[in-house]
mmCIF file of C-alpha atoms in Angstrom:
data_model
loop_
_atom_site.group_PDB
_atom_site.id
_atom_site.type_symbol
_atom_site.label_atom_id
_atom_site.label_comp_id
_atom_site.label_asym_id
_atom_site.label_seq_id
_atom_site.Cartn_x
_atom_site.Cartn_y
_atom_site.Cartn_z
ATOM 1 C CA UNK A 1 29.463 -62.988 -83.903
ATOM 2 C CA UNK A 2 26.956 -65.755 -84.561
ATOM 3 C CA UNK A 3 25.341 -65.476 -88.069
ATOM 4 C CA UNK A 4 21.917 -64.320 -87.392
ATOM 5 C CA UNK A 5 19.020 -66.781 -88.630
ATOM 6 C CA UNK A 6 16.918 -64.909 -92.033
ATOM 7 C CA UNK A 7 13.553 -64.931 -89.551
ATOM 8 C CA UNK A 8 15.808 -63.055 -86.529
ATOM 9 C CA UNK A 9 16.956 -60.855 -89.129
ATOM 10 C CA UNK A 10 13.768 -59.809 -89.735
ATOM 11 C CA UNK A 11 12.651 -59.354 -86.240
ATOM 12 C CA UNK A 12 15.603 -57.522 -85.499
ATOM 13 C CA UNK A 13 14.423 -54.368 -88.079
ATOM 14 C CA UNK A 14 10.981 -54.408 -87.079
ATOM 15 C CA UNK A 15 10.053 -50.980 -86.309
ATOM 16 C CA UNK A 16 7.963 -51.268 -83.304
ATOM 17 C CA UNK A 17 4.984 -48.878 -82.083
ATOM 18 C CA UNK A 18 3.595 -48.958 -78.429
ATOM 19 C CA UNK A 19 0.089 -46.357 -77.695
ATOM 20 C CA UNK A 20 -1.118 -45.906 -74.742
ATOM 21 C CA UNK A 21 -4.831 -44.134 -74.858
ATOM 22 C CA UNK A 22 -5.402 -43.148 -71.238
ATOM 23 C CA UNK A 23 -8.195 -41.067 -69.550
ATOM 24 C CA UNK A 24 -5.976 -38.371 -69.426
ATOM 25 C CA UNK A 25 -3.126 -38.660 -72.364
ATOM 26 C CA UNK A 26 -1.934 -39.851 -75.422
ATOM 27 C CA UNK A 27 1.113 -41.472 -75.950
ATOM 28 C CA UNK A 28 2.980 -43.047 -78.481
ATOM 29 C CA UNK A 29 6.777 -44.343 -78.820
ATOM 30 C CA UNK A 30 8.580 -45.785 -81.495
ATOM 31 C CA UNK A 31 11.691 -47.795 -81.257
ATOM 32 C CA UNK A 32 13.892 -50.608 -83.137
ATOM 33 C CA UNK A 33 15.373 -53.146 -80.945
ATOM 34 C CA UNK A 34 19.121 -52.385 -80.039
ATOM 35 C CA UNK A 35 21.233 -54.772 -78.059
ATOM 36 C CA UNK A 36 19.535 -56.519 -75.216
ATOM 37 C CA UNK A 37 16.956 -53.647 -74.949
ATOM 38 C CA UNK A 38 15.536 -51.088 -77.290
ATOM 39 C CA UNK A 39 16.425 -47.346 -78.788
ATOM 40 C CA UNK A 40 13.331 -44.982 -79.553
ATOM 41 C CA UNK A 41 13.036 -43.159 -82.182
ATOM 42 C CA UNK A 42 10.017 -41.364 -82.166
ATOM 43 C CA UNK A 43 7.798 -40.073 -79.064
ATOM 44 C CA UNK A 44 4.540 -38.555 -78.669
ATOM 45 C CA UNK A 45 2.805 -37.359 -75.199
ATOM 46 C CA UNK A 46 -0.313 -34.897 -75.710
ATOM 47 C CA UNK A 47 -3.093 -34.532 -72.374
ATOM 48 C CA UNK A 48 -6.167 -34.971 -74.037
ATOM 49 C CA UNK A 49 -8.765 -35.459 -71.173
ATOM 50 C CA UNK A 50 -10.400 -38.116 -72.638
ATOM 51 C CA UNK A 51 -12.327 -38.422 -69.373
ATOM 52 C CA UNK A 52 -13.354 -35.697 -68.637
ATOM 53 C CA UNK A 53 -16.976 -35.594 -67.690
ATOM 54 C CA UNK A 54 -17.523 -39.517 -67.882
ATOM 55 C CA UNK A 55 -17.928 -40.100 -63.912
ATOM 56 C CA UNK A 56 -21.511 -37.849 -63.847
ATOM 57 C CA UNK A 57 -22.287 -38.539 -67.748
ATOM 58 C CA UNK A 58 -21.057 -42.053 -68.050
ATOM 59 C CA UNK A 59 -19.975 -41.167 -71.812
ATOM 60 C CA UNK A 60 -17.453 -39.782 -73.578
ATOM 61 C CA UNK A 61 -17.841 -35.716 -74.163
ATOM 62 C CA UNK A 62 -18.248 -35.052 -77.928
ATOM 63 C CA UNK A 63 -15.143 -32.440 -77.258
ATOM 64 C CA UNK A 64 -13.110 -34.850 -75.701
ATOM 65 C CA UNK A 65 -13.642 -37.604 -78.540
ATOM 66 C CA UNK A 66 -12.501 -34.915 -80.917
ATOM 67 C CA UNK A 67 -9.322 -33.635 -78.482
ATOM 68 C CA UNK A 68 -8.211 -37.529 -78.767
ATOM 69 C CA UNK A 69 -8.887 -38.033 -82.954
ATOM 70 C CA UNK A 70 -7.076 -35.357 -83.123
ATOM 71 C CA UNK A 71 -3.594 -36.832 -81.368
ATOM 72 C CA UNK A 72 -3.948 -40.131 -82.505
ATOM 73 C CA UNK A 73 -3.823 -38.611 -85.658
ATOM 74 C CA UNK A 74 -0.437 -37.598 -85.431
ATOM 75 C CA UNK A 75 0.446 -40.569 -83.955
ATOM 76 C CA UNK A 76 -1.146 -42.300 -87.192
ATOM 77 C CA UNK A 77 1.359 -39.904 -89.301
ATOM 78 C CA UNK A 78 4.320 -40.309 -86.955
ATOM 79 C CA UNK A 79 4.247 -44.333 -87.439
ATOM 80 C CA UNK A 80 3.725 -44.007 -91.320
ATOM 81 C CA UNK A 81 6.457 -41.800 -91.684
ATOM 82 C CA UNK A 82 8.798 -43.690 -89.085
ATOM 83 C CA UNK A 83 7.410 -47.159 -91.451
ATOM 84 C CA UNK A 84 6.247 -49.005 -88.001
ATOM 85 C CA UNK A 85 5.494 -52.784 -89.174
ATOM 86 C CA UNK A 86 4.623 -54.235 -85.612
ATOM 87 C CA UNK A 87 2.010 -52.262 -82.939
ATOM 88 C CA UNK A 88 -0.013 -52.514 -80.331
ATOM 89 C CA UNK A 89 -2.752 -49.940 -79.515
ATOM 90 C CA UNK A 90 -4.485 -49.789 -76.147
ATOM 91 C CA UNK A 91 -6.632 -47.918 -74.862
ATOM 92 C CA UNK A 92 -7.803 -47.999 -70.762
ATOM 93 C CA UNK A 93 -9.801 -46.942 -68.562
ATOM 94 C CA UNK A 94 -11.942 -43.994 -70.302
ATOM 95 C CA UNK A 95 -13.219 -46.709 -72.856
ATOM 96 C CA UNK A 96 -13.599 -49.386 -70.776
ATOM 97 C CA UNK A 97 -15.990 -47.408 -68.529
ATOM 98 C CA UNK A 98 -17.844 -45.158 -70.938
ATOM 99 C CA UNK A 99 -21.356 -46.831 -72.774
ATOM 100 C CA UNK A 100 -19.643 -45.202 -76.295
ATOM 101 C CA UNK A 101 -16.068 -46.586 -75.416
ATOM 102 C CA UNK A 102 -16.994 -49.049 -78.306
ATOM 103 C CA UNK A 103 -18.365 -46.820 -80.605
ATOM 104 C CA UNK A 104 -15.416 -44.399 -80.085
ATOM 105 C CA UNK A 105 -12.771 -47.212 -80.838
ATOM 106 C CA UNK A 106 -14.798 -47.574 -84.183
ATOM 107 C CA UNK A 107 -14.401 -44.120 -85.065
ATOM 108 C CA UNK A 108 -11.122 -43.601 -84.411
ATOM 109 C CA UNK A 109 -10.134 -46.730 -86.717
ATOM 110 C CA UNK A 110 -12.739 -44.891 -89.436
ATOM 111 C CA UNK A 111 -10.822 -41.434 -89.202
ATOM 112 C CA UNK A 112 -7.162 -42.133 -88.499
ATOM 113 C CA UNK A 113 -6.481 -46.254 -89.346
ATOM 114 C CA UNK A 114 -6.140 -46.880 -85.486
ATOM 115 C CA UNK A 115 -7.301 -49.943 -84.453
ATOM 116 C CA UNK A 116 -7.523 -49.529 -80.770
ATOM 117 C CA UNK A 117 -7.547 -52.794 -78.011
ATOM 118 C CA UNK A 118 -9.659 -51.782 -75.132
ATOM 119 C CA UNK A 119 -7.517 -53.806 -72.605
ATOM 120 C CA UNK A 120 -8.709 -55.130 -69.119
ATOM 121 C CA UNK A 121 -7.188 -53.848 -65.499
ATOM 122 C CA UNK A 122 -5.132 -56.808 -64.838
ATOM 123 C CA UNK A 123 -3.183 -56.428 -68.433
ATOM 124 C CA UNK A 124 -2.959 -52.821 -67.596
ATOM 125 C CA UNK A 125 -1.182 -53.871 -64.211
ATOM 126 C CA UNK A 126 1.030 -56.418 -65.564
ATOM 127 C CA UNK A 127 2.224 -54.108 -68.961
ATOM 128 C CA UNK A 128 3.018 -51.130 -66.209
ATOM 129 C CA UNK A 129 4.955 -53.646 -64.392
ATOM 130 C CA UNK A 130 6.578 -55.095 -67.188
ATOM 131 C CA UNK A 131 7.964 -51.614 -68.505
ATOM 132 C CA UNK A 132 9.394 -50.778 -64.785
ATOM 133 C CA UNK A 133 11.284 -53.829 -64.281
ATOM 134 C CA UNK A 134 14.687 -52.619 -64.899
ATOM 135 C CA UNK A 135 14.122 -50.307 -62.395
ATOM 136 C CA UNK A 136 13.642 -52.759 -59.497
ATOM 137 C CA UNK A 137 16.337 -53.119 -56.391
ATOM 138 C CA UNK A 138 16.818 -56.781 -56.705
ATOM 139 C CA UNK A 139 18.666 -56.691 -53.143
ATOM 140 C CA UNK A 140 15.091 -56.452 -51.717
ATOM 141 C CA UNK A 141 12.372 -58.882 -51.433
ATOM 142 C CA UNK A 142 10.073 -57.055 -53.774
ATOM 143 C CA UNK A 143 8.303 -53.793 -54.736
ATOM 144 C CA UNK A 144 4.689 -52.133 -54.514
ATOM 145 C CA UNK A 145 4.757 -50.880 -58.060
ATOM 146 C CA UNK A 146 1.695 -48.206 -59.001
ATOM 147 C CA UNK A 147 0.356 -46.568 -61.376
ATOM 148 C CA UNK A 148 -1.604 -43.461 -61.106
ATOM 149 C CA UNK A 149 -3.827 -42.999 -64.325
ATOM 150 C CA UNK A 150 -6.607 -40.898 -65.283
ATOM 151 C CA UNK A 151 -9.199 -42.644 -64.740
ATOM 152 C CA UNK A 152 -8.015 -46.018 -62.609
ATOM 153 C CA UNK A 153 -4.691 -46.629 -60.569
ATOM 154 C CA UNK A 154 -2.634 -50.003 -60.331
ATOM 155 C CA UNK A 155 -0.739 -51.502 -57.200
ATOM 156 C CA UNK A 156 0.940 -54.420 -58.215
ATOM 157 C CA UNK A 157 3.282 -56.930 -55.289
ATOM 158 C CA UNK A 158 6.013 -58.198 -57.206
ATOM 159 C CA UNK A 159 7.787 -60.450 -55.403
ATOM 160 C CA UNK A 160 11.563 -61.692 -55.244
ATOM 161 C CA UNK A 161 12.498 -65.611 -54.563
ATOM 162 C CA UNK A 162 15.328 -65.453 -52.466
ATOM 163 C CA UNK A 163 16.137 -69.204 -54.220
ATOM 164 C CA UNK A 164 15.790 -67.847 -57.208
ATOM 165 C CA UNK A 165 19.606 -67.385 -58.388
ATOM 166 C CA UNK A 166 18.367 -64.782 -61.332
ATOM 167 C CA UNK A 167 16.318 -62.672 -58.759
ATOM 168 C CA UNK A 168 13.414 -61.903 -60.996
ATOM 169 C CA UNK A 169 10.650 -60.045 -59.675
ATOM 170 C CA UNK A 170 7.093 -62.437 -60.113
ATOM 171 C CA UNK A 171 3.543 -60.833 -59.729
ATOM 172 C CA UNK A 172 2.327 -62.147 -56.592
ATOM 173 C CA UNK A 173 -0.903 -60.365 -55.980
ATOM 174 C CA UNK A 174 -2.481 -56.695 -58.400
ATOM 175 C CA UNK A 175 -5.135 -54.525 -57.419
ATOM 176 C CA UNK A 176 -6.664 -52.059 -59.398
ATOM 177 C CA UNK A 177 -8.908 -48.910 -58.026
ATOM 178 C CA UNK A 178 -11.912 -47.346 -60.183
ATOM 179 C CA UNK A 179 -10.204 -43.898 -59.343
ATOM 180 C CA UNK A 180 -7.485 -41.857 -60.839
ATOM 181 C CA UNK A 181 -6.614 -38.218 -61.138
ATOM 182 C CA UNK A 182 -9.095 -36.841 -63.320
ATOM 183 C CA UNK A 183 -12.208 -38.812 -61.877
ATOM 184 C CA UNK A 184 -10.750 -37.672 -58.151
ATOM 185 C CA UNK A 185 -10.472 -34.328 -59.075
ATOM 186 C CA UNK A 186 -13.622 -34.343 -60.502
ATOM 187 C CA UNK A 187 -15.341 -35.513 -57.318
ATOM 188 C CA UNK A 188 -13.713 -33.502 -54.632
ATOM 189 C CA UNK A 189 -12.861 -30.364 -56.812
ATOM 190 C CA UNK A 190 -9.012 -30.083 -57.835
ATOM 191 C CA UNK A 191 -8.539 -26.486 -58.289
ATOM 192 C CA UNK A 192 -8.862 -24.768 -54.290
ATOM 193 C CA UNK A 193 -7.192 -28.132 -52.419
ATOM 194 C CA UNK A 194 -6.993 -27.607 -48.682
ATOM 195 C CA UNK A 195 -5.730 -29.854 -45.977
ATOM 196 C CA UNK A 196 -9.039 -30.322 -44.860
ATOM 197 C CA UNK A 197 -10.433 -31.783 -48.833
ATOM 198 C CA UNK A 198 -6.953 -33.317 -49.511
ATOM 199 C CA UNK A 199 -7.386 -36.139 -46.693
ATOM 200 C CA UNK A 200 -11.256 -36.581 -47.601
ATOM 201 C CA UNK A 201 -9.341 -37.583 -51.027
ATOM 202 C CA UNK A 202 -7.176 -39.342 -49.345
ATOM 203 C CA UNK A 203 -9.651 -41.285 -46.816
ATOM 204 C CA UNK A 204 -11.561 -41.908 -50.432
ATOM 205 C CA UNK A 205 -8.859 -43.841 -51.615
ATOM 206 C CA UNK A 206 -7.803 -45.659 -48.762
ATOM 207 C CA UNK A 207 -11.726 -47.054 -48.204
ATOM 208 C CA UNK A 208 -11.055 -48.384 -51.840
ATOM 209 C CA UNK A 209 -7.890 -50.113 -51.296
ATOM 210 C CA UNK A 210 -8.930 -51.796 -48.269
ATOM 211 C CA UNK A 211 -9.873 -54.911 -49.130
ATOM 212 C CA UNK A 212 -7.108 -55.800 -51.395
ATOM 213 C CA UNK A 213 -6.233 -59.295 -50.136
ATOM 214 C CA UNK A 214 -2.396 -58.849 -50.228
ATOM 215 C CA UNK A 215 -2.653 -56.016 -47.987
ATOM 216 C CA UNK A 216 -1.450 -57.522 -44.824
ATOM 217 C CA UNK A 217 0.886 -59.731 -46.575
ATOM 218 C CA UNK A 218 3.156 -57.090 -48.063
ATOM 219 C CA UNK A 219 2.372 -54.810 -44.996
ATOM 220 C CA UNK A 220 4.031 -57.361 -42.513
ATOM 221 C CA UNK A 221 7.116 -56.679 -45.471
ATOM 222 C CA UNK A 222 7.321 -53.377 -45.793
ATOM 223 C CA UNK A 223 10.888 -53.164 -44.595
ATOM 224 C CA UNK A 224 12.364 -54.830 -47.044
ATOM 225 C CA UNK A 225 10.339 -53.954 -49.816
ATOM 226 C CA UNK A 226 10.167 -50.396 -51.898
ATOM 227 C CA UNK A 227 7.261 -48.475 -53.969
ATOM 228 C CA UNK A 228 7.913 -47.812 -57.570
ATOM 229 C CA UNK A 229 6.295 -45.165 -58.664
ATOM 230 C CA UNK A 230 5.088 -44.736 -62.626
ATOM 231 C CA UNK A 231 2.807 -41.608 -63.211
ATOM 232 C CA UNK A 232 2.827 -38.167 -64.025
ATOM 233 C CA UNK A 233 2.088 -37.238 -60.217
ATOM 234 C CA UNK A 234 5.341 -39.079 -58.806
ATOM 235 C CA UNK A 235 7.495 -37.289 -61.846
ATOM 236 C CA UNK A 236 5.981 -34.081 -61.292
ATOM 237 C CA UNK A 237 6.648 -34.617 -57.328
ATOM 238 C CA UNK A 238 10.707 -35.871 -58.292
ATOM 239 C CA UNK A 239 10.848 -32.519 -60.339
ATOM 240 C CA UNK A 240 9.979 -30.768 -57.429
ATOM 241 C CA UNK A 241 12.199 -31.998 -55.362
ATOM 242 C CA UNK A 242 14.909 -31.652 -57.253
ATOM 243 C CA UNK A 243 13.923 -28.091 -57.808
ATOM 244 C CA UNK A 244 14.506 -28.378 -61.916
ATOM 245 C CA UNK A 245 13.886 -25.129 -64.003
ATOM 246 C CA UNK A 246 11.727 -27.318 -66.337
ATOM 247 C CA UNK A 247 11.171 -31.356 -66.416
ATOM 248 C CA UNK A 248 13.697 -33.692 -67.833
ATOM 249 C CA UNK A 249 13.966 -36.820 -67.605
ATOM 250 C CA UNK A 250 16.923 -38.313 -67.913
ATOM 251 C CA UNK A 251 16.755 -36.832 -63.979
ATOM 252 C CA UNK A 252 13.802 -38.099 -62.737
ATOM 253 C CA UNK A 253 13.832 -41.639 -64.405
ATOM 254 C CA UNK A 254 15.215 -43.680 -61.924
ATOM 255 C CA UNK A 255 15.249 -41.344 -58.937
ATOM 256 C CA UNK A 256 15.639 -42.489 -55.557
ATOM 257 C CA UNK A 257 13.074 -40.725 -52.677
ATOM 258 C CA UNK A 258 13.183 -41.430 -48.667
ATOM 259 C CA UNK A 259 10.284 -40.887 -47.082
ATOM 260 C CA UNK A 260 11.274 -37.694 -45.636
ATOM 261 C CA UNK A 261 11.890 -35.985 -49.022
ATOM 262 C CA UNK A 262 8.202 -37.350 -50.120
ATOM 263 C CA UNK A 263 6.688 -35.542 -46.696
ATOM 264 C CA UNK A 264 8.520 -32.344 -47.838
ATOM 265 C CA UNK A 265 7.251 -32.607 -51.194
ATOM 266 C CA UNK A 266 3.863 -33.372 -50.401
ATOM 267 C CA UNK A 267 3.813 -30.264 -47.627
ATOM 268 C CA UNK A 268 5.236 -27.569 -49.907
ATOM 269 C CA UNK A 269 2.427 -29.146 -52.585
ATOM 270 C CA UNK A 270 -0.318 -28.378 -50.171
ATOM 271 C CA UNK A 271 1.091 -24.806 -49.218
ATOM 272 C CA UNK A 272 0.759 -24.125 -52.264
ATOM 273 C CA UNK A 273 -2.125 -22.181 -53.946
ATOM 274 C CA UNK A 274 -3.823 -23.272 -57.333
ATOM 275 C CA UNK A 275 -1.947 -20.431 -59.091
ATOM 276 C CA UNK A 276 1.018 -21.508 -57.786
ATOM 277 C CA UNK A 277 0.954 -24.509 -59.419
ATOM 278 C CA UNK A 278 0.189 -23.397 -62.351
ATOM 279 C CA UNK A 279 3.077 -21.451 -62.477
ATOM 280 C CA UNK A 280 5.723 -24.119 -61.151
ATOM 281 C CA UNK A 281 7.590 -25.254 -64.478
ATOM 282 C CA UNK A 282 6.834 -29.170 -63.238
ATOM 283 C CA UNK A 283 2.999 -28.667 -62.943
ATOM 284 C CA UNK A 284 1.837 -26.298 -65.437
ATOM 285 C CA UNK A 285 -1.471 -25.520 -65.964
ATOM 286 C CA UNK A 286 -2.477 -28.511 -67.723
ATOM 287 C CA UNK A 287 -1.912 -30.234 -64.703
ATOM 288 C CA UNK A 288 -2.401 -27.868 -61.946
ATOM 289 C CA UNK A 289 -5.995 -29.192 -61.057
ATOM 290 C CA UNK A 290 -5.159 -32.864 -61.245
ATOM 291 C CA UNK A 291 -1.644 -33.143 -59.113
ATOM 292 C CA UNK A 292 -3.613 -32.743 -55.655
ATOM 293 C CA UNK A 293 -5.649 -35.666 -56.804
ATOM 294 C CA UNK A 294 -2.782 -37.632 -57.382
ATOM 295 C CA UNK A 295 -0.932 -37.075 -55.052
ATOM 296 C CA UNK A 296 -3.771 -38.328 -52.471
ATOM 297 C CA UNK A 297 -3.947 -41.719 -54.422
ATOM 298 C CA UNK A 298 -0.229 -41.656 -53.497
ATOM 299 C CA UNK A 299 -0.777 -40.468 -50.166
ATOM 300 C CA UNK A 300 -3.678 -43.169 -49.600
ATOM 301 C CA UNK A 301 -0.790 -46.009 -51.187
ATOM 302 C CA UNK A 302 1.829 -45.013 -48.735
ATOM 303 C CA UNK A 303 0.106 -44.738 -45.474
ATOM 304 C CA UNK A 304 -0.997 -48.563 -46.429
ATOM 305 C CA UNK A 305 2.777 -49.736 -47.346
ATOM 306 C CA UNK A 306 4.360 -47.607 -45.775
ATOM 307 C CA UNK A 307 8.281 -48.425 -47.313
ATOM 308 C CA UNK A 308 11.045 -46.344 -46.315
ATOM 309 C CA UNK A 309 12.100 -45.645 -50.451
ATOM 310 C CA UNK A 310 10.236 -44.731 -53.544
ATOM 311 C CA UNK A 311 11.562 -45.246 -56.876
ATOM 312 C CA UNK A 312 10.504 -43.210 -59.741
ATOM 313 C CA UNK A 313 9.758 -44.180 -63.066
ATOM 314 C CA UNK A 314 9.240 -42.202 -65.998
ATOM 315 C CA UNK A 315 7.859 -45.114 -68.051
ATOM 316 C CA UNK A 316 5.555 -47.912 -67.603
ATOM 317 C CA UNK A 317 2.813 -48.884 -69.844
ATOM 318 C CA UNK A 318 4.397 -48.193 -73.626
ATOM 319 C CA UNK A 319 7.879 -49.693 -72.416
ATOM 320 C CA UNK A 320 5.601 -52.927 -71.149
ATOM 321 C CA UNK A 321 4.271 -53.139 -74.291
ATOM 322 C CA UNK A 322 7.663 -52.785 -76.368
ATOM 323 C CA UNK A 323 9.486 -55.368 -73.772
ATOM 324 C CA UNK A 324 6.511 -57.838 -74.702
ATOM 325 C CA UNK A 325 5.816 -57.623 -78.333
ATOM 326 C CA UNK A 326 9.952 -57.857 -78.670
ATOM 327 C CA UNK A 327 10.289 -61.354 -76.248
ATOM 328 C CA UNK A 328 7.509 -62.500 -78.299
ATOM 329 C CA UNK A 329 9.591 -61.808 -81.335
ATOM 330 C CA UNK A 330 12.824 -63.433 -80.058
ATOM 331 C CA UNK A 331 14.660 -60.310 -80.742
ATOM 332 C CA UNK A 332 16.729 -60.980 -77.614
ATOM 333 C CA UNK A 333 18.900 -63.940 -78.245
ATOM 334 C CA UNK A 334 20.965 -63.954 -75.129
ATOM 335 C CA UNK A 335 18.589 -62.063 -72.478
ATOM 336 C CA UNK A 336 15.302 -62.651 -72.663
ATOM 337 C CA UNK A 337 14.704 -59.998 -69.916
ATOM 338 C CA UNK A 338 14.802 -57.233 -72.192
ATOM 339 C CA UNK A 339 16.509 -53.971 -70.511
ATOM 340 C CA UNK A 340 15.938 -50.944 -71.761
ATOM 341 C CA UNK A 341 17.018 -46.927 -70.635
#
């Protein structure tokens, strides 16, 4: 083995921290770089709502601030005590609309050490679609990767150059809607979802992705293309449909759906009654009001690419950011790809 150059050593026992402040969680993971991808050590995933409110108040709720300190806190402890010496700390949508996102940002730096980046749509895209690489068919010509947040929602084309001998996927074209599960719950009520409300969601959506300019392009593609799912509404569908006493996953990451086993997903979603949800061990009831929401985004994405597959990702934003802050390092001598679990 090649003797390993004092800087690369270095780099190569960074402990690295990726945070992803969303309008609806708080996540953290840890990891150390390990072979031509990376091992986490640490994770962190609380719903904290940070948006809750902000579409009619256009601020930040004084409760939801507090809900957030509160988990960033232990994500604060949880990188001291796992000695994390390279980070990066975003925060999305819930900041970026809100008139105290600024303010906010301040305090949490004040109370827990934080220093959160407010980052803009397009890096949000491109991190999400950096993280699901790995996950990509590269037999196709490309995937409609999205991202279903709390308070926005990503479609990203990457596309595949048949002349390129390495197949990598390249972002050809990213869209990003001012909608996501909380703020589309919000408007059109999330806990008593009939058919009737569920396509008004849906219709919502659809006006908003209209006039993406890639649209005909990748729709004239569509058959040899797939969707790649990365949110908390395609893993919660995945669970479903693979009927699992309680979410894991090492099952769901990765998980191939047809089109036919979405439908059935979808139907038995919108049989079911609020309650019902709440008691299915892949909703809960901290998401029981926001899954009908999300699953219309999804609804609204696959009536306008309609591909026969779906791939679903349980990872995304954090992994995009560990992938990136590692190539910059040079921890990956032979593969600069980075490939991860």
């Amino acid at each position: 083995m090649p003797q390993l150059r004092h800087g690369e050593q270095l780099r190569r026992h960074h402990t690295y921290a990726a945070l992803d402040l969303g309008t609806n969680n708080c996540r953290l993971l840890v990891a150390r770089p390990a072979g031509d991808g990376f091992r986490v050590i640490d994770a962190f995933s609380r719903i904290v709502r940070l948006g809750e409110g902000l579409g009619a108040s256009g601020s930040l709720h004084v409760n939801a601030m507090s809900r957030a300190v509160d988990a960033l806190a232990v994500c604060a402890q949880k990188m001291r005590d796992r000695r994390v010496d390279r980070a990066r700390l975003i925060a999305t949508e819930a900041c970026r609309a809100a008139d105290n996102g600024f303010a906010f940002v301040e305090r949490v730096l004040r109370e827990t050490g934080l220093d959160l980046e407010i980052v803009d749509r397009e890096t949000e895209a491109r991190l999400a679609a950096a993280g699901c690489i790995p996950l990509i068919d590269r037999y196709l010509d490309g995937v409609v990767l999205f991202d279903i947040g709390g308070g926005s929602s990503e479609v990203v084309w990457l596309d595949i150059d048949g002349n390129d001998r390495l197949r990598q996927p390249k972002v050809r074209g990213w869209t990003s809607l001012p909608v996501g599960v909380v703020t589309l719950s919000e408007r059109h009520g999330g806990v008593r979802v009939t058919r009737e409300s569920f396509e008004k969601m849906v219709d919502d959506v659809s006006t908003m992705l209209a006039p993406f300019e890639h649209r005909q392009a990748i729709g004239s593609r569509v058959g040899r293309l797939h969707l790649l799912g990365t949110s908390g509404t395609v893993t919660t569908m995945a669970g479903i449909h693979l009927e699992l006493p309680r979410y894991d996953r090492r099952r769901v990451d990765g998980l191939w759906m047809s089109r036919g086993e979405v439908d059935t997903v979808l139907e038995s979603l919108l049989d079911m009654t609020y309650e019902q949800r709440v008691a299915n061990a892949c909703i809960g009831p901290e998401r029981a009001d926001l899954v009908m929401a999300g699953c219309a985004i999804f609804e609204a994405i696959r009536r306008a690419f309609p591909c026969e597959r779906l791939r679903v990702a349980d990872r995304g934003l954090r992994e995009g950011l560990l992938v990136q802050m590692m190539q910059e390092d040079h921890v990956w001598r032979h593969n600069g790809s980075g490939h991860h679990p």
